[in-house]
CSV table of C-alpha atoms and ligand atoms in Angstrom, one decimal:
chain,number,residue,atom,x,y,z
A,866,MET,CA,76.4,109.7,120.2
A,867,SER,CA,76.6,113.3,121.2
A,868,VAL,CA,79.4,115.6,122.4
A,869,PRO,CA,78.9,115.9,126.1
A,870,SER,CA,79.5,119.5,126.7
A,871,GLY,CA,78.9,121.5,123.5
A,872,TRP,CA,81.7,122.3,121.0
A,873,PRO,CA,84.8,120.2,121.4
A,874,GLY,CA,87.9,121.7,122.7
A,875,ARG,CA,90.8,122.5,120.3
A,876,ILE,CA,94.2,120.7,120.4
A,877,ARG,CA,97.4,122.0,118.9
A,878,PRO,CA,99.3,119.1,117.4
A,879,ALA,CA,102.9,118.5,118.4
A,880,PRO,CA,105.4,120.3,116.1
A,881,GLU,CA,106.4,117.7,113.6
A,882,HIS,CA,110.0,118.8,113.4
A,883,PHE,CA,113.0,116.6,114.0
A,884,LEU,CA,113.9,116.4,117.6
A,885,SER,CA,117.5,117.2,118.1
A,886,GLN,CA,119.6,115.4,120.7
A,887,GLU,CA,119.6,118.7,122.6
A,888,GLU,CA,115.8,118.7,122.7
A,889,VAL,CA,115.6,115.1,123.9
A,890,ARG,CA,118.1,116.1,126.6
A,891,ALA,CA,116.0,119.2,127.4
A,892,VAL,CA,113.0,117.1,128.0
A,893,ALA,CA,114.9,114.5,130.0
A,894,SER,CA,116.2,117.2,132.3
A,895,GLY,CA,112.9,119.0,132.6
A,896,ARG,CA,113.9,122.1,130.7
A,897,ARG,CA,110.4,122.7,129.2
A,898,ASP,CA,111.2,126.4,128.4
A,899,PHE,CA,113.6,125.3,125.7
A,900,LEU,CA,110.9,123.2,124.0
A,901,ARG,CA,108.1,125.7,124.4
A,902,SER,CA,110.0,128.1,122.1
A,903,ALA,CA,110.7,125.3,119.6
A,904,PHE,CA,107.0,124.5,119.6
A,905,ALA,CA,106.1,128.1,119.0
A,906,LEU,CA,108.4,128.3,116.0
A,907,ALA,CA,107.4,125.0,114.4
A,908,ALA,CA,103.7,125.1,115.2
A,909,GLY,CA,103.0,128.2,113.0
A,910,ALA,CA,104.6,126.3,110.1
A,911,THR,CA,102.8,123.0,110.4
A,912,LEU,CA,99.3,123.8,111.7
A,913,ALA,CA,98.0,125.6,108.6
A,914,GLY,CA,96.1,122.7,107.1
A,915,ARG,CA,95.6,120.4,110.1
A,916,ALA,CA,92.2,120.3,111.7
A,917,GLY,CA,92.1,121.2,115.4
A,918,ALA,CA,93.6,124.6,115.9
A,919,GLU,CA,91.3,126.7,113.7
A,920,THR,CA,87.6,127.4,114.2
A,921,ALA,CA,85.0,128.5,111.6
A,922,GLN,CA,83.1,130.6,114.1
A,923,GLY,CA,83.0,134.2,113.0
A,924,ASP,CA,85.3,133.7,110.1
A,925,PRO,CA,84.2,136.2,107.3
A,926,ALA,CA,86.1,134.2,104.6
A,927,ILE,CA,83.5,131.4,104.9
A,928,LEU,CA,81.1,133.6,102.8
A,929,GLU,CA,83.5,133.9,99.9
A,930,LEU,CA,83.6,131.2,97.2
A,931,PRO,CA,87.2,129.8,97.1
A,932,GLU,CA,89.0,129.1,93.8
A,933,TRP,CA,88.3,125.4,94.1
A,934,SER,CA,84.6,126.2,93.8
A,935,THR,CA,85.0,128.5,90.7
A,936,THR,CA,87.8,126.9,88.6
A,937,LEU,CA,88.3,123.6,86.7
A,938,GLY,CA,90.1,121.0,88.8
A,939,ARG,CA,93.1,118.9,87.8
A,940,PRO,CA,92.5,116.0,85.3
A,941,VAL,CA,92.2,112.4,86.4
A,942,ALA,CA,95.5,110.4,86.7
A,943,ALA,CA,97.4,113.6,87.3
A,944,THR,CA,99.1,111.5,90.0
A,945,PRO,CA,99.0,107.9,88.6
A,946,TYR,CA,99.8,106.7,92.1
A,947,GLY,CA,97.8,108.8,94.5
A,948,LEU,CA,99.6,110.8,97.2
A,949,PRO,CA,98.4,112.5,100.4
A,950,SER,CA,97.4,116.1,100.2
A,951,GLN,CA,100.2,118.7,100.2
A,952,PHE,CA,98.7,119.9,103.5
A,953,GLU,CA,99.6,116.6,105.2
A,954,LYS,CA,103.4,116.7,104.6
A,955,ALA,CA,104.1,117.0,108.3
A,956,LEU,CA,102.7,113.5,108.9
A,957,ALA,CA,105.8,111.5,108.2
A,958,ARG,CA,108.0,108.6,109.5
A,959,ARG,CA,110.8,110.1,111.4
A,960,GLN,CA,114.1,108.9,112.8
A,961,SER,CA,115.5,110.0,116.1
A,962,PRO,CA,118.9,111.7,115.3
A,963,GLY,CA,121.7,110.2,117.2
A,964,LEU,CA,119.8,107.0,118.2
A,965,THR,CA,122.0,104.9,115.9
A,966,ARG,CA,125.4,105.6,114.4
A,967,VAL,CA,124.5,104.8,110.7
A,968,PRO,CA,121.1,105.3,109.0
A,969,GLY,CA,121.3,101.8,107.3
A,970,SER,CA,121.0,100.2,110.7
A,971,SER,CA,118.3,102.3,112.2
A,972,VAL,CA,114.6,102.9,112.7
A,973,ALA,CA,112.0,105.4,111.4
A,974,PHE,CA,109.0,105.7,113.6
A,975,THR,CA,105.3,105.7,112.7
A,976,PRO,CA,103.5,109.0,113.5
A,977,LEU,CA,100.8,107.3,115.7
A,978,GLN,CA,99.6,110.8,116.9
A,979,GLY,CA,98.2,111.6,113.4
A,980,LEU,CA,96.5,108.3,112.5
A,981,PHE,CA,92.9,107.2,112.7
A,982,GLY,CA,91.4,103.7,113.1
A,983,ILE,CA,93.8,100.7,113.2
A,984,ILE,CA,95.4,100.4,109.7
A,985,THR,CA,98.8,102.1,109.2
A,986,PRO,CA,99.1,103.5,105.7
A,987,SER,CA,101.9,101.6,104.0
A,988,GLY,CA,103.9,104.7,103.4
A,989,LEU,CA,103.9,105.4,107.2
A,990,HIS,CA,104.7,101.8,108.4
A,991,PHE,CA,107.7,102.0,110.7
A,992,GLU,CA,111.0,100.8,109.3
A,993,ARG,CA,113.7,98.9,111.2
A,994,HIS,CA,116.7,97.6,109.2
A,995,HIS,CA,119.9,96.0,110.4
A,996,GLN,CA,121.7,96.6,107.2
A,997,GLY,CA,119.6,99.0,105.0
A,998,TRP,CA,117.0,98.0,102.5
A,999,HIS,CA,117.0,97.0,98.8
A,1000,ASP,CA,114.2,97.1,96.1
A,1001,ILE,CA,114.6,93.4,95.1
A,1002,ASP,CA,113.7,92.3,91.6
A,1003,PRO,CA,110.9,89.7,92.3
A,1004,ARG,CA,111.9,87.7,89.1
A,1005,ARG,CA,115.2,87.1,90.7
A,1006,HIS,CA,114.0,86.4,94.3
A,1007,ARG,CA,113.7,82.8,95.5
A,1008,LEU,CA,112.5,81.1,98.7
A,1009,MET,CA,114.3,77.9,99.6
A,1010,ILE,CA,113.0,75.3,102.1
A,1011,ASN,CA,115.4,72.8,103.5
A,1012,GLY,CA,116.4,70.8,106.6
A,1013,LEU,CA,114.1,68.2,108.1
A,1014,VAL,CA,111.9,67.8,105.0
A,1015,ASP,CA,111.5,65.0,102.5
A,1016,THR,CA,112.1,67.3,99.5
A,1017,ASN,CA,114.2,70.4,99.5
A,1018,ALA,CA,112.4,73.0,97.4
A,1019,VAL,CA,113.1,76.4,95.8
A,1020,PHE,CA,110.1,78.6,95.0
A,1021,THR,CA,109.9,81.5,92.6
A,1022,MET,CA,107.5,84.4,93.5
A,1023,ASP,CA,105.2,83.3,90.7
A,1024,GLU,CA,104.9,79.8,92.1
A,1025,LEU,CA,104.2,81.1,95.6
A,1026,MET,CA,101.6,83.6,94.3
A,1027,ARG,CA,99.7,80.9,92.5
A,1028,LEU,CA,98.9,79.1,95.9
A,1029,PRO,CA,95.6,79.8,97.7
A,1030,PRO,CA,96.2,83.1,99.6
A,1031,VAL,CA,94.7,84.3,102.9
A,1032,SER,CA,94.5,88.0,104.1
A,1033,ARG,CA,94.7,88.9,107.8
A,1034,ILE,CA,95.0,92.1,109.8
A,1035,HIS,CA,97.9,92.0,112.4
A,1036,PHE,CA,100.0,94.5,114.4
A,1037,ILE,CA,103.8,94.4,114.2
A,1038,GLU,CA,105.8,95.8,117.1
A,1039,CYS,CA,109.5,95.9,117.4
A,1040,GLY,CA,110.7,94.3,120.7
A,1041,ALA,CA,112.7,97.5,121.2
A,1042,ASN,CA,109.6,99.7,121.1
A,1043,THR,CA,109.3,102.1,124.1
A,1044,GLY,CA,112.9,100.9,124.9
A,1045,MET,CA,114.2,104.4,125.8
A,1046,GLU,CA,111.6,104.7,128.5
A,1047,TRP,CA,113.3,101.9,130.5
A,1048,GLY,CA,116.0,104.5,131.2
A,1049,ASN,CA,113.5,107.3,132.2
A,1050,VAL,CA,114.5,109.2,129.1
A,1051,ALA,CA,110.9,110.3,128.6
A,1052,VAL,CA,111.2,111.2,124.9
A,1053,PRO,CA,108.7,113.9,124.0
A,1054,THR,CA,106.1,112.5,121.6
A,1055,VAL,CA,104.2,109.2,121.1
A,1056,GLN,CA,105.9,108.9,117.7
A,1057,TYR,CA,109.2,108.3,119.5
A,1058,THR,CA,107.9,106.4,122.5
A,1059,HIS,CA,105.6,103.9,120.7
A,1060,GLY,CA,106.1,104.4,117.0
A,1061,MET,CA,107.9,101.1,116.3
A,1062,LEU,CA,104.3,99.8,115.9
A,1063,SER,CA,102.2,99.4,112.8
A,1064,CYS,CA,99.1,97.4,111.7
A,1065,SER,CA,98.4,96.1,108.2
A,1066,GLU,CA,96.3,93.6,106.3
A,1067,PHE,CA,98.9,91.0,105.1
A,1068,THR,CA,98.3,88.6,102.2
A,1069,GLY,CA,100.2,85.4,101.7
A,1070,VAL,CA,100.2,81.6,102.1
A,1071,PRO,CA,100.4,79.9,105.5
A,1072,LEU,CA,103.9,78.6,106.0
A,1073,GLN,CA,102.4,75.3,107.1
A,1074,VAL,CA,101.1,74.8,103.5
A,1075,LEU,CA,104.6,75.1,102.1
A,1076,LEU,CA,106.1,72.8,104.8
A,1077,ASP,CA,103.4,70.2,104.0
A,1078,MET,CA,104.3,70.5,100.3
A,1079,CYS,CA,107.9,69.7,101.1
A,1080,GLY,CA,107.0,66.8,103.5
A,1081,ALA,CA,108.4,68.4,106.7
A,1082,ASP,CA,109.0,66.1,109.6
A,1083,PHE,CA,106.8,67.8,112.2
A,1084,LYS,CA,107.6,65.2,114.8
A,1085,ARG,CA,111.3,65.9,115.0
A,1086,GLY,CA,111.4,69.4,113.4
A,1087,ARG,CA,110.0,71.5,116.3
A,1088,TYR,CA,111.7,74.7,115.1
A,1089,ILE,CA,112.2,76.6,111.9
A,1090,LEU,CA,114.9,79.1,111.1
A,1091,ALA,CA,113.9,82.0,108.9
A,1092,GLU,CA,116.6,83.9,106.9
A,1093,GLY,CA,116.5,87.2,105.0
A,1094,ALA,CA,118.3,88.0,101.8
A,1095,ASP,CA,119.7,91.3,103.0
A,1096,GLY,CA,123.4,91.9,103.9
A,1097,SER,CA,122.6,91.3,107.6
A,1098,SER,CA,121.5,87.7,106.8
A,1099,MET,CA,118.9,88.2,109.5
A,1100,THR,CA,118.0,84.8,111.0
A,1101,ARG,CA,115.5,83.9,113.7
A,1102,THR,CA,114.4,80.7,115.3
A,1103,ILE,CA,110.6,80.2,115.5
A,1104,PRO,CA,108.9,77.4,117.4
A,1105,MET,CA,106.9,75.0,115.1
A,1106,GLU,CA,103.7,75.4,117.3
A,1107,LEU,CA,103.3,78.9,115.9
A,1108,VAL,CA,103.6,77.5,112.3
A,1109,GLU,CA,101.1,74.7,113.1
A,1110,SER,CA,98.6,77.2,114.4
A,1111,GLY,CA,98.3,78.3,110.7
A,1112,GLU,CA,98.9,81.9,111.7
A,1113,VAL,CA,102.5,82.3,110.3
A,1114,LEU,CA,102.4,83.6,106.8
A,1115,VAL,CA,104.8,83.8,103.9
A,1116,ALA,CA,103.4,87.1,102.8
A,1117,TRP,CA,103.7,89.3,99.6
A,1118,GLY,CA,100.7,91.6,100.2
A,1119,GLN,CA,100.4,94.6,102.5
A,1120,ASN,CA,97.2,96.7,102.5
A,1121,GLY,CA,95.9,95.4,99.2
A,1122,GLU,CA,99.2,95.8,97.2
A,1123,MET,CA,102.6,94.3,97.1
A,1124,LEU,CA,104.8,94.8,100.2
A,1125,ARG,CA,106.7,98.1,100.2
A,1126,PRO,CA,110.5,97.5,99.6
A,1127,GLU,CA,111.3,98.9,103.1
A,1128,ASN,CA,108.9,96.3,104.6
A,1129,GLY,CA,110.4,93.3,102.8
A,1130,TYR,CA,109.3,93.3,99.1
A,1131,PRO,CA,108.8,90.9,97.6
A,1132,LEU,CA,108.4,88.4,100.5
A,1133,ARG,CA,108.4,88.6,104.3
A,1134,LEU,CA,107.4,86.3,107.2
A,1135,VAL,CA,104.4,87.4,109.2
A,1136,VAL,CA,104.5,86.0,112.8
A,1137,PRO,CA,101.4,87.4,114.5
A,1138,GLY,CA,101.8,88.4,118.2
A,1139,VAL,CA,105.5,87.9,118.1
A,1140,GLN,CA,108.1,90.7,118.2
A,1141,GLY,CA,109.0,92.4,114.9
A,1142,VAL,CA,112.5,90.9,114.5
A,1143,SER,CA,111.0,87.5,113.8
A,1144,TRP,CA,109.1,88.9,110.9
A,1145,VAL,CA,112.0,88.3,108.6
A,1146,LYS,CA,112.0,90.6,105.6
A,1147,TRP,CA,113.2,89.8,102.1
A,1148,LEU,CA,112.6,86.1,103.2
A,1149,ARG,CA,114.9,83.8,101.3
A,1150,ARG,CA,115.2,80.6,103.3
A,1151,ILE,CA,113.3,78.4,105.8
A,1152,GLU,CA,115.1,75.5,107.5
A,1153,VAL,CA,113.3,72.9,109.6
A,1154,GLY,CA,115.3,71.7,112.6
A,1155,ASP,CA,115.1,69.9,115.9
A,1156,GLN,CA,116.5,72.7,118.2
A,1157,PRO,CA,116.9,76.4,118.3
A,1158,TRP,CA,119.8,77.8,116.3
A,1159,GLY,CA,121.0,80.4,118.7
A,1160,THR,CA,122.3,82.7,115.9
A,1161,LYS,CA,123.9,86.0,116.6
A,1162,ASP,CA,120.6,87.9,116.1
A,1163,GLU,CA,118.9,85.9,118.8
A,1164,SER,CA,121.6,85.4,121.3
A,1165,ILE,CA,122.8,89.0,121.7
A,1166,HIS,CA,119.8,91.1,120.6
A,1167,TYR,CA,116.2,91.2,121.7
A,1168,VAL,CA,117.1,89.4,125.0
A,1169,ASP,CA,116.2,90.8,128.4
A,1170,MET,CA,118.8,91.2,131.2
A,1171,MET,CA,117.0,90.0,134.3
A,1172,PRO,CA,117.7,91.2,137.9
A,1173,ASP,CA,119.8,88.0,138.6
A,1174,GLY,CA,122.2,89.0,135.8
A,1175,LEU,CA,121.0,86.2,133.4
A,1176,HIS,CA,119.6,86.9,130.0
A,1177,ARG,CA,116.0,85.9,129.3
A,1178,GLN,CA,116.0,84.5,125.7
A,1179,TYR,CA,113.3,83.8,123.1
A,1180,THR,CA,110.8,86.0,124.9
A,1181,SER,CA,109.3,86.7,121.5
A,1182,LEU,CA,105.6,87.3,122.5
A,1183,GLN,CA,104.5,91.0,122.6
A,1184,GLU,CA,102.5,91.3,125.8
A,1185,CYS,CA,99.3,93.3,126.2
A,1186,LYS,CA,99.9,97.1,125.9
A,1187,SER,CA,98.2,100.3,125.1
A,1188,VAL,CA,98.9,104.0,124.6
A,1189,ILE,CA,96.9,107.2,124.4
A,1190,THR,CA,97.8,108.9,121.0
A,1191,THR,CA,95.6,112.0,121.5
A,1192,PRO,CA,96.2,114.0,123.7
A,1193,SER,CA,99.9,112.9,123.8
A,1194,GLY,CA,103.3,114.4,124.2
A,1195,GLY,CA,104.0,117.7,122.6
A,1196,GLN,CA,100.4,118.5,121.9
A,1197,VAL,CA,98.6,121.5,123.6
A,1198,LEU,CA,95.0,121.6,124.8
A,1199,LEU,CA,93.9,125.1,123.7
A,1200,ASP,CA,90.4,125.0,125.3
A,1201,GLN,CA,88.7,123.6,128.3
A,1202,GLY,CA,85.7,121.5,127.7
A,1203,PHE,CA,85.1,118.3,125.8
A,1204,HIS,CA,88.2,116.4,124.5
A,1205,ASN,CA,88.1,112.9,122.9
A,1206,ILE,CA,90.8,110.7,124.4
A,1207,SER,CA,91.9,108.3,121.8
A,1208,GLY,CA,94.5,105.5,121.6
A,1209,LEU,CA,95.5,102.0,120.6
A,1210,ALA,CA,95.7,98.7,122.4
A,1211,TRP,CA,97.1,95.4,121.3
A,1212,SER,CA,98.2,92.0,122.7
A,1213,GLY,CA,100.3,89.2,121.2
A,1214,ARG,CA,98.1,86.7,123.0
A,1215,GLY,CA,94.8,87.5,121.2
A,1216,ARG,CA,92.0,90.0,121.4
A,1217,ILE,CA,91.8,93.1,123.6
A,1218,GLU,CA,89.0,92.6,126.2
A,1219,ARG,CA,88.9,96.1,127.7
A,1220,VAL,CA,90.8,99.4,128.1
A,1221,ASP,CA,90.4,101.7,131.1
A,1222,VAL,CA,91.5,105.3,131.1
A,1223,SER,CA,92.6,107.4,134.0
A,1224,VAL,CA,92.9,111.2,134.1
A,1225,ASP,CA,94.3,111.4,137.6
A,1226,GLY,CA,97.5,109.3,137.3
A,1227,GLY,CA,95.8,105.9,138.1
A,1228,LYS,CA,93.7,106.7,141.2
A,1229,ASN,CA,90.4,106.3,139.3
A,1230,TRP,CA,89.7,104.5,136.0
A,1231,MET,CA,86.8,104.7,133.5
A,1232,PRO,CA,86.1,102.2,130.7
A,1233,ALA,CA,87.0,103.3,127.2
A,1234,ARG,CA,84.9,102.4,124.1
A,1235,LEU,CA,86.5,99.7,122.0
A,1236,GLU,CA,85.9,100.6,118.3
A,1237,GLU,CA,85.1,97.8,115.8
A,1238,PRO,CA,86.8,95.7,114.5
A,1239,VAL,CA,88.4,94.1,117.6
A,1240,LEU,CA,90.6,91.4,116.0
A,1241,PRO,CA,93.1,89.0,117.6
A,1242,LYS,CA,96.7,90.2,117.4
A,1243,ALA,CA,95.7,93.4,115.8
A,1244,LEU,CA,95.6,97.0,116.9
A,1245,THR,CA,92.3,98.0,118.6
A,1246,ARG,CA,91.3,101.6,118.6
A,1247,PHE,CA,89.7,103.0,121.8
A,1248,ASN,CA,88.0,106.3,122.6
A,1249,CYS,CA,86.9,107.9,125.8
A,1250,ASP,CA,84.9,111.1,126.5
A,1251,TRP,CA,86.6,113.6,128.7
A,1252,VAL,CA,85.8,117.1,129.9
A,1253,TRP,CA,89.0,119.1,130.7
A,1254,GLU,CA,88.4,121.7,133.4
A,1255,GLY,CA,91.7,123.5,133.0
A,1256,ARG,CA,93.4,121.7,135.9
A,1257,PRO,CA,96.6,119.6,135.8
A,1258,ALA,CA,95.9,116.0,134.9
A,1259,ILE,CA,97.8,112.8,134.2
A,1260,LEU,CA,96.3,110.7,131.4
A,1261,GLN,CA,96.9,106.9,131.3
A,1262,SER,CA,95.4,103.8,129.6
A,1263,ARG,CA,95.5,100.3,130.8
A,1264,ALA,CA,94.6,97.4,128.6
A,1265,VAL,CA,93.4,93.9,129.5
A,1266,ASP,CA,93.5,91.0,126.9
A,1267,GLU,CA,91.2,88.0,126.4
A,1268,THR,CA,93.5,85.9,128.6
A,1269,GLY,CA,92.9,88.3,131.6
A,1270,TYR,CA,96.4,89.7,131.4
A,1271,VAL,CA,96.5,93.3,132.7
A,1272,GLN,CA,99.0,95.8,131.4
A,1273,PRO,CA,101.4,96.5,134.3
A,1274,GLY,CA,102.6,99.9,135.7
A,1275,TYR,CA,106.3,100.7,135.7
A,1276,GLY,CA,106.6,99.6,139.4
A,1277,GLN,CA,105.1,96.2,138.7
A,1278,LEU,CA,107.2,95.7,135.6
A,1279,ARG,CA,110.5,96.7,137.3
A,1280,GLU,CA,109.8,94.4,140.2
A,1281,VAL,CA,110.0,91.4,137.9
A,1282,ARG,CA,112.4,92.7,135.3
A,1283,GLY,CA,114.7,95.1,137.2
A,1284,SER,CA,116.1,98.1,135.3
A,1285,ALA,CA,118.7,96.8,132.9
A,1286,SER,CA,116.3,95.9,130.1
A,1287,ILE,CA,116.1,97.5,126.7
A,1288,TYR,CA,113.4,95.4,125.1
A,1289,HIS,CA,109.8,94.4,125.9
A,1290,ASN,CA,108.6,97.4,127.8
A,1291,ASN,CA,104.7,97.2,127.9
A,1292,ALA,CA,104.3,99.5,130.9
A,1293,ILE,CA,101.4,102.0,131.3
A,1294,GLN,CA,102.3,105.3,129.6
A,1295,SER,CA,101.6,108.6,131.4
A,1296,TRP,CA,101.0,112.0,129.7
A,1297,LYS,CA,100.9,114.9,132.0
A,1298,ILE,CA,98.7,117.9,131.2
A,1299,SER,CA,99.7,121.2,132.7
A,1300,GLU,CA,97.4,124.1,133.6
A,1301,ALA,CA,98.4,125.7,130.4
A,1302,GLY,CA,97.3,122.6,128.5
A,1303,GLU,CA,100.8,121.4,127.5
A,1304,VAL,CA,101.1,117.6,127.3
A,1305,SER,CA,104.4,116.0,128.3
A,1306,ASN,CA,105.8,112.5,129.0
A,1307,VAL,CA,106.2,111.6,132.7
A,1308,HIS,CA,107.0,108.4,134.5
A,1309,ILE,CA,104.6,107.1,137.2
A,1310,ARG,CA,105.4,104.0,139.1
B,234,MTE,N1,114.5,91.2,108.4
B,234,MTE,C1,115.6,91.4,107.7
B,234,MTE,N2,116.0,90.5,106.7
B,234,MTE,N3,116.5,92.4,108.1
B,234,MTE,C2,116.2,93.2,109.1
B,234,MTE,O1,117.0,94.1,109.3
B,234,MTE,N4,114.6,93.7,110.9
B,234,MTE,C3,113.7,93.2,111.8
B,234,MTE,C4,112.5,92.5,111.1
B,234,MTE,N5,112.9,91.8,110.0
B,234,MTE,C5,115.0,93.0,109.8
B,234,MTE,C6,114.1,92.0,109.4
B,234,MTE,C7,113.2,94.0,112.9
B,234,MTE,S1,114.3,94.3,114.1
B,234,MTE,C8,111.9,94.4,112.8
B,234,MTE,S2,111.3,95.3,114.2
B,234,MTE,C9,111.0,94.3,111.7
B,234,MTE,O2,111.6,93.6,110.7
B,234,MTE,C10,110.6,95.7,111.2
B,234,MTE,O3,109.8,95.5,110.1
B,234,MTE,P1,109.4,96.8,109.2
B,234,MTE,O4,110.7,97.5,108.9
B,234,MTE,O5,108.6,96.3,108.2
B,234,MTE,O6,108.6,97.7,110.2
């Protein structure tokens, strides 16, 4: 593969500073001048070590041997648990100030704009807690199974981890992801628009195996209730068909090591394709029952207010969706010429079949390359060549999944769902590029 028109154009990353409420409001009201000065200040501080803004052409320093070529390096195990380079500090989970009243019941977003491939590094996996997180002692943690079963059971971690494990790569997306966009808030960066999204390799035992061990009554018991051990006692009803598909895991592993405490250590439920709230963390109990429980977490949250004033409930599947992560909001194209458009696509119904990219706000579309691996209910990375000629552009991506479902535009989505929703927004995202190369979030019907 070759770069179409010579040397690729440079991109200045978005300033990785906290966005104040004033900045969010500035973007919402179109006051771009305010943000431009914020970018200028923050960019100098954060760009030093990030590829993209510098060029080696004509740099005399390239002829001098740097200290790392002439001195002894640090010894092995200087950091027993490896950490990212000091030059990558700006790449971090961030919370949106003012989004929630208390940080214990809040969200920290994954910096999608700075990641490659499909796996989210565990330390950058988004976090969403209803009542804060704990680092639970695995020796004291138990999983209880009760309800419509022959034998009630209580498992220790040791007992669970002796069962035959499976490892699978899946995305997790909070049902509230992209929620602010319903209200045309147009938050500035992809971290805040789409960053309640991560993808990991999870290791655990299929829940079906545990239910078989307990002699579950699969005929009458068409639902399970999953319950977490945190103070919120998070509870979610999950249909038994999903468990019977063998996909639902009682997982302890994430990307080759134990789950991180923020993500449910030592045990969480993995419910591929289903909104994040059903992936109950710090999992302590599974009950088998013959009807949905309708607990507080499922009757007042993660439901969709429809145009007829009724709530749509148990819409747990995350529909097909995609987003361009580069170039994306807050970044600046510094040069005309070749730019790689890169992004992520995913579907709760299975594999991604294709992704099309538009650079003119949806008038024309070109197919993007899907990078391997393309796995069911996992993130899929796409790339697309583009030559920017310095003119204003509107970048969009539109994904199609293996069932033929096509990601809708805002107009199509609002026709069915109205405008009172908070959750389950899978509309096409638009990034506007100005003549000056500045990338910003815009709404296109
Ligand atoms: N499980 C428990 N016990 N408590 C919680 O607050 N939050 C849920 C879900 N599981 C939650 C929970 C929500 S709303 C989401 S989106 C996902 O966990 C987030 O998972 P993560 O923090 O690992 O990204």
